Short mmCIF file of C-alpha atoms in Angstrom, two decimals:
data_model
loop_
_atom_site.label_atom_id
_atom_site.label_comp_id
_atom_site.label_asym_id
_atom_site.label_seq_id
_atom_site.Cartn_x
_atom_site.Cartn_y
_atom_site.Cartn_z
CA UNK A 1 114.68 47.76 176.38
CA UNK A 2 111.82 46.21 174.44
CA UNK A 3 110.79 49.90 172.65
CA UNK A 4 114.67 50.77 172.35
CA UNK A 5 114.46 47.11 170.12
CA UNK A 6 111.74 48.11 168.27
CA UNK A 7 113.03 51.43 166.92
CA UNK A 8 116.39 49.90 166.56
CA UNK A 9 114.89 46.98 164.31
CA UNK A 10 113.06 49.45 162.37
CA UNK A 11 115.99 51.29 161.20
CA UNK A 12 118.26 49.18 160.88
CA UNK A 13 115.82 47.30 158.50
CA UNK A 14 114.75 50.13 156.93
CA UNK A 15 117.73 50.12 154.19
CA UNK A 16 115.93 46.55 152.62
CA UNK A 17 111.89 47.29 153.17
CA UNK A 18 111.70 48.27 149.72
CA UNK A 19 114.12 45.72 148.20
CA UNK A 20 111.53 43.29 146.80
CA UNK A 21 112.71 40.32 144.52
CA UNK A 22 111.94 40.87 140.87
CA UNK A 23 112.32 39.82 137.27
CA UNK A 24 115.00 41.43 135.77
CA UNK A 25 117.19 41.02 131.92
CA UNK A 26 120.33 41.49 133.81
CA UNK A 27 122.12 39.71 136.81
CA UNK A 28 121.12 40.42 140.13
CA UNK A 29 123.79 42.26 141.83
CA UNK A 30 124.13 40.51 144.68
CA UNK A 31 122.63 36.48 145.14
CA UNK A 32 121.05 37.88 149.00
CA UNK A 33 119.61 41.22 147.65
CA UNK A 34 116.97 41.86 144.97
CA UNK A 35 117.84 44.27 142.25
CA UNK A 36 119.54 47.54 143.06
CA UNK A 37 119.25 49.37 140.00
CA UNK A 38 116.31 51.18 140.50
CA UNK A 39 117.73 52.37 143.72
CA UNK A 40 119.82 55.41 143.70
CA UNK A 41 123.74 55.41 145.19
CA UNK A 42 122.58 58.72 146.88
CA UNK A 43 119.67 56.68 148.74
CA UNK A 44 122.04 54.19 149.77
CA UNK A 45 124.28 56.14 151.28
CA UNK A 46 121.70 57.97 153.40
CA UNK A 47 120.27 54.62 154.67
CA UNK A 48 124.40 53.53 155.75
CA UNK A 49 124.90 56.70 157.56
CA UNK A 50 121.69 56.15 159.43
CA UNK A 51 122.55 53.04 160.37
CA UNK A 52 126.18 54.42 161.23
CA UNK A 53 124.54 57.29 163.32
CA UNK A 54 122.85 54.29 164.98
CA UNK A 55 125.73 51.97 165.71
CA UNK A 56 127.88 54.81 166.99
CA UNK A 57 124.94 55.44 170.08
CA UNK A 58 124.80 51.88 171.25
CA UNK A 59 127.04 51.28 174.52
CA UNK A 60 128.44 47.85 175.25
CA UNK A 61 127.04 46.12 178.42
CA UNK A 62 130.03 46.58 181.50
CA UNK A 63 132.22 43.82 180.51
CA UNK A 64 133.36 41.29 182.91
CA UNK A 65 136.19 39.18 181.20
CA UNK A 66 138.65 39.39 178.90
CA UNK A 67 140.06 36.88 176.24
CA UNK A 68 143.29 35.44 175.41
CA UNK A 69 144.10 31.75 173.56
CA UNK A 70 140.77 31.13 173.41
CA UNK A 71 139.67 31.05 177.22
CA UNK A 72 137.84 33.90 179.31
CA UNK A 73 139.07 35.05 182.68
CA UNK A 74 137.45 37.04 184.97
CA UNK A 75 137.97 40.98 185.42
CA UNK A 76 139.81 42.16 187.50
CA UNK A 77 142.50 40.01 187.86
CA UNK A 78 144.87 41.39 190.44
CA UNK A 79 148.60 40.82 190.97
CA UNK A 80 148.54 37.18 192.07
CA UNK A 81 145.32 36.39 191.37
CA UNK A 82 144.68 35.12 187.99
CA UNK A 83 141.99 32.28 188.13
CA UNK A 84 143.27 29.15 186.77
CA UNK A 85 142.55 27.53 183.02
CA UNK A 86 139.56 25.76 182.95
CA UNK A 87 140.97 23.29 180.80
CA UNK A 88 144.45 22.38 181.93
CA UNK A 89 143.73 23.93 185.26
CA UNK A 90 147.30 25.72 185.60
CA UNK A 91 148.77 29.38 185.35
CA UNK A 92 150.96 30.62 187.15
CA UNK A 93 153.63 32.69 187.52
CA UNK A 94 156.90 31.80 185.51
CA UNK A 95 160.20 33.16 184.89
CA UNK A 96 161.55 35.46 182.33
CA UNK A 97 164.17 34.66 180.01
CA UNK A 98 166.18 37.09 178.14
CA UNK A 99 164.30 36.41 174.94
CA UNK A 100 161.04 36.84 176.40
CA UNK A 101 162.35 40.18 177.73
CA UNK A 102 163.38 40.86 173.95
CA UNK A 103 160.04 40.18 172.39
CA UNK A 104 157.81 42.52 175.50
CA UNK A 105 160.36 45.30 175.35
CA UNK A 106 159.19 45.34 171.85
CA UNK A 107 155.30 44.97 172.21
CA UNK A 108 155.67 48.02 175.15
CA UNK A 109 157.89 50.14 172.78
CA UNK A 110 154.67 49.60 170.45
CA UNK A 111 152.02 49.73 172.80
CA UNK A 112 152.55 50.50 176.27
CA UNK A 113 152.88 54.01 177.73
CA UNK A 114 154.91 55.09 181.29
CA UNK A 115 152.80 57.45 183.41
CA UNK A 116 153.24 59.27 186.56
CA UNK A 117 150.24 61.17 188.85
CA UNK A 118 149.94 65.07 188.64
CA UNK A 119 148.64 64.56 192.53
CA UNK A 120 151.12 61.56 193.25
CA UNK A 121 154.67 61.31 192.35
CA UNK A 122 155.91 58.40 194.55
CA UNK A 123 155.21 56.10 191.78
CA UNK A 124 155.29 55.10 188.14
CA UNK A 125 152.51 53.43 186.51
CA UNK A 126 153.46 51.36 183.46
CA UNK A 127 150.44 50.24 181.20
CA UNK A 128 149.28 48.57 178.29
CA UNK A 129 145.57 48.54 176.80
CA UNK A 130 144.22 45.88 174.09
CA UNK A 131 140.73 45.14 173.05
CA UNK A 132 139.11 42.83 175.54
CA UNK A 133 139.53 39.24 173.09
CA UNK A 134 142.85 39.83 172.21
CA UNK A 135 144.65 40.02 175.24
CA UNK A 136 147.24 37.01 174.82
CA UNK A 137 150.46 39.96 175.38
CA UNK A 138 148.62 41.49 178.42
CA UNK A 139 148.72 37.83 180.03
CA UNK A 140 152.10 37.31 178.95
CA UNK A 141 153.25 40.41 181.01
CA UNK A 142 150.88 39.98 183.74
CA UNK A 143 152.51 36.03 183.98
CA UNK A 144 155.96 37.40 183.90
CA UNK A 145 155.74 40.61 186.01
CA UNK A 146 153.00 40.89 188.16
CA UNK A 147 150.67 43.38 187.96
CA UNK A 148 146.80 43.52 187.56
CA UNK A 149 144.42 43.48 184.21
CA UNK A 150 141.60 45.81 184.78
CA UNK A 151 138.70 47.08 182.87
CA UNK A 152 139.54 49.84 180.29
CA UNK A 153 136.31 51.04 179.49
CA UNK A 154 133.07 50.00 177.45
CA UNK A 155 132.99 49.70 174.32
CA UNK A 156 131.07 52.08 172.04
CA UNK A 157 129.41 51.00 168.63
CA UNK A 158 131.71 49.39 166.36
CA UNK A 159 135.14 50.08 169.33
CA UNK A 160 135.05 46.89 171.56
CA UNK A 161 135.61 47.06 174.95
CA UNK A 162 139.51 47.56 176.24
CA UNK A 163 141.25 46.30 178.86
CA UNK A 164 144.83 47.38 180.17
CA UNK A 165 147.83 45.40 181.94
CA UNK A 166 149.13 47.76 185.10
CA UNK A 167 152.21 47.63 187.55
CA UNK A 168 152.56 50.35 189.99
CA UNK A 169 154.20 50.77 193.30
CA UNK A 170 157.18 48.74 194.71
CA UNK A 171 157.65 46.56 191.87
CA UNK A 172 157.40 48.78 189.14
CA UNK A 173 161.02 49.89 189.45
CA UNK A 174 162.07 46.26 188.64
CA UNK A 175 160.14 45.46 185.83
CA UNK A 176 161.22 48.85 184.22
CA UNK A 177 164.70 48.16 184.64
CA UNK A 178 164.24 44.54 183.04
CA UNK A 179 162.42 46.19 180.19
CA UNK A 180 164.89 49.14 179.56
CA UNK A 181 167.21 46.96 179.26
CA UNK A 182 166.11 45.33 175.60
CA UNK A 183 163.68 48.37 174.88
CA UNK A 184 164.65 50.58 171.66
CA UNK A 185 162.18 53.38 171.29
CA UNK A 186 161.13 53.59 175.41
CA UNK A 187 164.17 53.10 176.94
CA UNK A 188 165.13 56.51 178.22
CA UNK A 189 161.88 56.11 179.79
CA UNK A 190 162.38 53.07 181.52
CA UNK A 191 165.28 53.93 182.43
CA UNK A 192 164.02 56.69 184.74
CA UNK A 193 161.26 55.04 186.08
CA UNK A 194 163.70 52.04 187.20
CA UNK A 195 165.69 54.56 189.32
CA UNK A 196 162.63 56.62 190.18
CA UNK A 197 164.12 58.74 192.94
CA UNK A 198 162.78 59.49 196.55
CA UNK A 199 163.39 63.25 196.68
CA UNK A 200 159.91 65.43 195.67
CA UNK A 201 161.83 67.79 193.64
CA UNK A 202 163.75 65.84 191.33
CA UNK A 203 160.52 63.58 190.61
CA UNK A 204 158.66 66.53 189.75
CA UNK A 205 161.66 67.50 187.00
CA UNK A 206 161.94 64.10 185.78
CA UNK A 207 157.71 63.98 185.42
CA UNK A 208 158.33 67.19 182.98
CA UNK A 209 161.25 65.09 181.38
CA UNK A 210 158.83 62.18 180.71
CA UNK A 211 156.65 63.95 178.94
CA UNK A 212 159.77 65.65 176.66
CA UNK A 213 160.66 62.07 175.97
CA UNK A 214 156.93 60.90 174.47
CA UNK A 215 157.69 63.58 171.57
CA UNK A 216 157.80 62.29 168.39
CA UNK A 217 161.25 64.07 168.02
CA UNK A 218 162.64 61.52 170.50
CA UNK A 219 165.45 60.15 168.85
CA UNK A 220 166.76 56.45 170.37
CA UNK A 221 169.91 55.69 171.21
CA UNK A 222 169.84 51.90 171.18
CA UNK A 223 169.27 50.05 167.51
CA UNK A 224 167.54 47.04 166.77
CA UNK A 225 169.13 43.93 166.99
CA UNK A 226 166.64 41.09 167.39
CA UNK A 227 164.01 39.02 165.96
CA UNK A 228 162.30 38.80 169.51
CA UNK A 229 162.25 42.26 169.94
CA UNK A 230 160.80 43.42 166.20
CA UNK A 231 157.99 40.34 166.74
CA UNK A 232 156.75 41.70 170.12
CA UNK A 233 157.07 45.21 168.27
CA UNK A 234 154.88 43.88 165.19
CA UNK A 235 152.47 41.93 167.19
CA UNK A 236 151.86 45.42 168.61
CA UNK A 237 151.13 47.51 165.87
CA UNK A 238 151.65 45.54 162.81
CA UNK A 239 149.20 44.58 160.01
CA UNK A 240 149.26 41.38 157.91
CA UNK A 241 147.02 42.31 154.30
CA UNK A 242 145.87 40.52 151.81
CA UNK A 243 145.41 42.17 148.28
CA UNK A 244 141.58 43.15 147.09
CA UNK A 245 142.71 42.15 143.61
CA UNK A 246 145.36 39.36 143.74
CA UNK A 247 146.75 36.67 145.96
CA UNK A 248 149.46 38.72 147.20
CA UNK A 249 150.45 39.43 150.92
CA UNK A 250 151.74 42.42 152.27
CA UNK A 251 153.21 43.34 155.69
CA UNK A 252 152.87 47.05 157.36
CA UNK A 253 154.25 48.81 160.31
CA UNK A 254 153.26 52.39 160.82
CA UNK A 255 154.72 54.23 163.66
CA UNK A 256 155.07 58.34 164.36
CA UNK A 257 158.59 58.36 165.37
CA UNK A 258 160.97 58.80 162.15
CA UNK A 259 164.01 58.07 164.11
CA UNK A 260 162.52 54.72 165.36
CA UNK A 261 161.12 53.33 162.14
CA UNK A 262 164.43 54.20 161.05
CA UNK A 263 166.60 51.56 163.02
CA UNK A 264 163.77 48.95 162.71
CA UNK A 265 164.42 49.37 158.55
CA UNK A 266 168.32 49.18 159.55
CA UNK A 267 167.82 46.21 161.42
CA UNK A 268 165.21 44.64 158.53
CA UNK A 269 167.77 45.79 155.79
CA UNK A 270 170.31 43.76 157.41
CA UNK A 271 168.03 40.42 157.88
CA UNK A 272 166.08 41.11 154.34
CA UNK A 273 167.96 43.23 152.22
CA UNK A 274 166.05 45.67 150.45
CA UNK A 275 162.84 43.86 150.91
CA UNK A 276 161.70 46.48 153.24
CA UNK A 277 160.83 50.15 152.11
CA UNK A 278 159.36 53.30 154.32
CA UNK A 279 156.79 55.64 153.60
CA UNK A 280 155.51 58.45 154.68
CA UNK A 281 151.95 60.34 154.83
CA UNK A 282 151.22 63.41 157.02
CA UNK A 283 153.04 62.64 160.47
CA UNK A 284 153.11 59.05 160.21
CA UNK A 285 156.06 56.28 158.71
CA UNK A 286 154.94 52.96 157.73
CA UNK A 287 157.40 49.70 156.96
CA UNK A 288 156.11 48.34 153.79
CA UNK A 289 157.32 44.39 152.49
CA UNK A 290 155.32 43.69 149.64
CA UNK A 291 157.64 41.24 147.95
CA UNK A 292 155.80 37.68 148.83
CA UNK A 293 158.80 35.65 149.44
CA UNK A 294 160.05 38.00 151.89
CA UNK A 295 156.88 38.52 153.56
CA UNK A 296 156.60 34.49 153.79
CA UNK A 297 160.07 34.32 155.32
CA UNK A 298 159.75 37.44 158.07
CA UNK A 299 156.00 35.79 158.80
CA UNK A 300 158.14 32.06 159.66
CA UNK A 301 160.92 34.37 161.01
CA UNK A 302 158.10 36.09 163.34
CA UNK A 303 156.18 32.21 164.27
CA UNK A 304 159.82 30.96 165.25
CA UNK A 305 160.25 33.95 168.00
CA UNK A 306 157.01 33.88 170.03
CA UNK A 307 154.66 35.89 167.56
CA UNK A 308 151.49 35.48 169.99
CA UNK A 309 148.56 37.96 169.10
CA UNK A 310 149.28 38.04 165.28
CA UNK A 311 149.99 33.84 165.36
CA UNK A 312 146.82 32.87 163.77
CA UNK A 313 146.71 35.41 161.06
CA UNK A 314 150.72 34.59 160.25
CA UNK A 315 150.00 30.87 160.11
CA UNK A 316 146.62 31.76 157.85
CA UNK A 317 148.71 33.93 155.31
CA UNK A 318 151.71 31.08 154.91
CA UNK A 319 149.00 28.68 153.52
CA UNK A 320 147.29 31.80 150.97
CA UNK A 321 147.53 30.31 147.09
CA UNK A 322 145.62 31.59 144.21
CA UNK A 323 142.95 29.06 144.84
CA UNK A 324 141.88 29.77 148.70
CA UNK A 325 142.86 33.89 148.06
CA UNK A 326 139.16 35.39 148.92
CA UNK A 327 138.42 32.85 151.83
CA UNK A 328 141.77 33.46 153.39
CA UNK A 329 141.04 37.46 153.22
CA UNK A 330 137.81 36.98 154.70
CA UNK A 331 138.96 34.93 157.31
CA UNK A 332 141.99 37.15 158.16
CA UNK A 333 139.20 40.23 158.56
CA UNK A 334 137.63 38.26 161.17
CA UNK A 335 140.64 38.61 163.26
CA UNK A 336 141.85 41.78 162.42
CA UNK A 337 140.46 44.56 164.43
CA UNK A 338 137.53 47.47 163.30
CA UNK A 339 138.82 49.82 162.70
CA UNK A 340 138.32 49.46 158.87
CA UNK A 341 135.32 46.85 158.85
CA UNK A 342 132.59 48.75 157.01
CA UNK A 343 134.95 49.97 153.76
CA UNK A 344 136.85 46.71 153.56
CA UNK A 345 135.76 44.51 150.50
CA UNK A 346 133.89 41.08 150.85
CA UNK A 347 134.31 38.27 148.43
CA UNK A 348 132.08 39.67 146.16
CA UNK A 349 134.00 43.07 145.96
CA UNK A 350 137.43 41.92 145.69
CA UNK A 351 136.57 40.23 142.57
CA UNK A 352 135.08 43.17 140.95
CA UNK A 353 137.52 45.42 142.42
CA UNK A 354 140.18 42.84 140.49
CA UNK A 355 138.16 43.10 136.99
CA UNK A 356 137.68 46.69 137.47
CA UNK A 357 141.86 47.03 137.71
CA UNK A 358 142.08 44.92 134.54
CA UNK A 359 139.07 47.13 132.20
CA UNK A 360 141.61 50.25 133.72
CA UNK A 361 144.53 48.76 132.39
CA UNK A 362 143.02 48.09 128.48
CA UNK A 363 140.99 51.42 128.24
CA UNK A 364 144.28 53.67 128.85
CA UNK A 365 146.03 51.53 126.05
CA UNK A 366 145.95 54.03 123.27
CA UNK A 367 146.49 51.44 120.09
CA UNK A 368 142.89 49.96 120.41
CA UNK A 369 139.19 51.44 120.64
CA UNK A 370 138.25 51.19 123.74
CA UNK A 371 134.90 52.77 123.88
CA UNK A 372 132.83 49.84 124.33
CA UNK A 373 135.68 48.91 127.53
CA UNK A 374 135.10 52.90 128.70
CA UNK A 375 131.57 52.07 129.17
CA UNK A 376 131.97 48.72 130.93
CA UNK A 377 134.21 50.27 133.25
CA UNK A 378 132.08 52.91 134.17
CA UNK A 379 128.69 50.60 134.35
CA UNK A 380 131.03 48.43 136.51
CA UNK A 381 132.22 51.11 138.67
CA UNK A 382 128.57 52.29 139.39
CA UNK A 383 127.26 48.31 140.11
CA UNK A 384 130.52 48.72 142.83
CA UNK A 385 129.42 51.34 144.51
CA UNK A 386 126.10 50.50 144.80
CA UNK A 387 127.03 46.55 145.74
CA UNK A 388 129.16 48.10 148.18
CA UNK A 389 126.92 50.22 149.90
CA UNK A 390 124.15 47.02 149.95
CA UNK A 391 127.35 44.89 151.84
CA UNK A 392 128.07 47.88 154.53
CA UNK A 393 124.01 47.91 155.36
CA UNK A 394 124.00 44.15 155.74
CA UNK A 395 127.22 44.39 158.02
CA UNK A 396 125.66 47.43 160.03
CA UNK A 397 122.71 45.77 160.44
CA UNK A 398 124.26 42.55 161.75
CA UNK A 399 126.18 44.41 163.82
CA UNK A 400 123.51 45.83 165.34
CA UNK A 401 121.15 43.38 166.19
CA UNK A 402 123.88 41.18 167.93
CA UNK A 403 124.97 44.12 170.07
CA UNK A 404 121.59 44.27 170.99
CA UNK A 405 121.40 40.80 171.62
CA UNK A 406 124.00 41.18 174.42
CA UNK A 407 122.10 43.93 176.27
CA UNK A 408 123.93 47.07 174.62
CA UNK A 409 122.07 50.34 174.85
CA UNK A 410 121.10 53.14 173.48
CA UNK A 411 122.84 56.75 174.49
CA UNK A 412 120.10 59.22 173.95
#
């Protein structure tokens, strides 16, 4: 492990050995990092995708726990099993109401998937996988409905470790009929799996019909009708932003399935009229709100009907102002996920990123001269990139070192 440290500490420093503090007539570009103009953008970007190429070969230890409201529990944690809170020192099983029904019909219809064996027909699996610290929905189900939470896999460079919620066998049929019966875009699924029949043949033709209904053709019958159900669906797959350039929020939901994002913007055009638009880009639809007091009001409508992963990013973008803008999107990227970690902007970036937007907007006004702006804008847009590139190496390398710390490895 020791030599596997050593090379890794090498390059991963390798990016800063020759950024030495100096004298210069202009700023420094960043307070942390000596001087980058001498350094090319090409050389930078070399030194991040080595340290990429790095990242993406270190393997997560075999993880043992997974997260939700703070506390770990222990993995596996079998139907019946789950280990009591260390703090309050009770969990148990509890009964579902109709509205918690509403809002996990939703988060499934997001996230979970209905499978069946190609060697073992006799039962339906239902599952749903997470990242291993945000599994408040997985405990939620497993609380309600049984079921086990079981290691997913390890993680893999900057993709954390997963875990998955799964009910198979004899009670399976029960909590699919439960969930068919608020469920929008999975319910034909459901719906099978809750009278999952005993005779070989016709399981074998409603396996093949399964896999018909996972199409992205699929077209629901059922429409939307409740807050639950659209906060379990956006605490699935929906993303709370902040703006790069402004104090402005913006909500997104992206899904595949035209005819589903469809009656969620019916449903949202009835609550929020014409707050809500959809767009589209290759084979995907997204829900856009970017009008703030409609994003404020479906974030408090969200909070009021059991909005559990998402909770502490909602309740951090009701308090954003103009004054706390940059903290608030830094803290928000904590929670969010990685999947866009090394090209979002820091602190530093959003503000150039915001006076970059305003030189754009006065060079292509055609009434002045703008030729000292022009060349502003482009010395600006250069200092970006390469202030950019310096923040993604000092990420990477952080990155690194604390997977290392927790006994990650190196696939040769």
């Amino acid at each position: 492990m020791e030599p596997l440290r050593r090379s890794c500490q090498r390059t991963a420093c390798r990016p800063f050995a020759a950024l030495r503090c100096c004298s210069s007539s202009t700023r420094p570009l960043l307070p942390w990092v000596a001087p980058l103009q001498a350094k090319s953008l090409e050389q930078l970007q070399r030194r991040r995708a080595r340290l990429q190429t790095l990242l993406k070969s270190l393997r997560w230890p075999v993880n043992t726990h997974f997260v939700a409201g703070g506390h770990q529990y222990a993995l596996p944690c079998r139907a019946g099993k789950l280990q009591a809170d260390p703090v309050t020192g009770k969990l148990g099983l509890r009964a579902t109401d109709s509205t918690g029904v509403l809002y996990m019909a939703g988060f499934f219809d997001g996230d979970g998937c209905v499978t069946t064996s190609a060697t073992d027909l006799s039962s339906c699996t239902l599952l749903i996988t997470q990242a291993y610290d945000r599994c408040e929905a997985l405990l939620q189900f497993h609380t309600s409905f049984g079921g086990g939470i079981y290691s997913n896999g390890r993680g893999l460079g900057a993709r954390k470790p997963s875990v998955h919620w799964a009910i198979r066998g004899a009670r399976v049929q029960s909590v699919a009929f439960q969930l068919a019966r608020a469920s929008v875009l999975k319910q034909a699924q459901l719906s099978i799996v809750a009278e999952w029949p005993k005779c070989n043949h016709a399981r074998q033709a409603l396996a093949c019909t399964l896999k018909e209904l996972k199409q992205h053709e699929h077209n629901p019958s059922s429409p939307v009708s409740s807050w639950f159900y659209f906060t379990g669906l956006f605490d699935a797959e929906g993303c709370i932003k902040v703006s790069s350039q402004s104090a402005t929020l913006r909500l997104t939901l992206v899904q595949k399935n035209g005819h589903f994002i469809k009656r969620v913007w019916q449903f949202l055009h009835e609550q929020q009229p014409g707050q809500w638009t959809v767009t589209t880009y290759q084979s995907c639809y997204t829900l856009n709100c970017s009008r703030q007091e409609a994003c404020r009001h479906a974030l408090q409508r969200m909070l009021a009907h059991g909005l559990t992963v998402k909770r502490k990013e909602a309740e951090l973008a009701l308090k954003l102002t103009a004054a706390n803008w940059l903290t608030t999107r830094d803290e928000l990227s904590l929670l969010s996920g990685n999947q866009s970690k090394y090209r979002r902007l820091d602190a530093s970036g959003a503000t150039r990123a915001a006076r970059i937007s305003s030189l754009s907007h006065w060079a292509r006004r055609p009434k002045h001269d703008n030729t000292q702006r022009a060349l502003e804008l482009k010395q600006l847009k250069l200092e970006h990139d390469i202030e950019n590139r310096a923040a993604q190496i000092a990420t990477l390398k952080q990155d690194i070192r604390r997977l290392l710390d927790i006994g990650a490895q190196r696939i040769v």
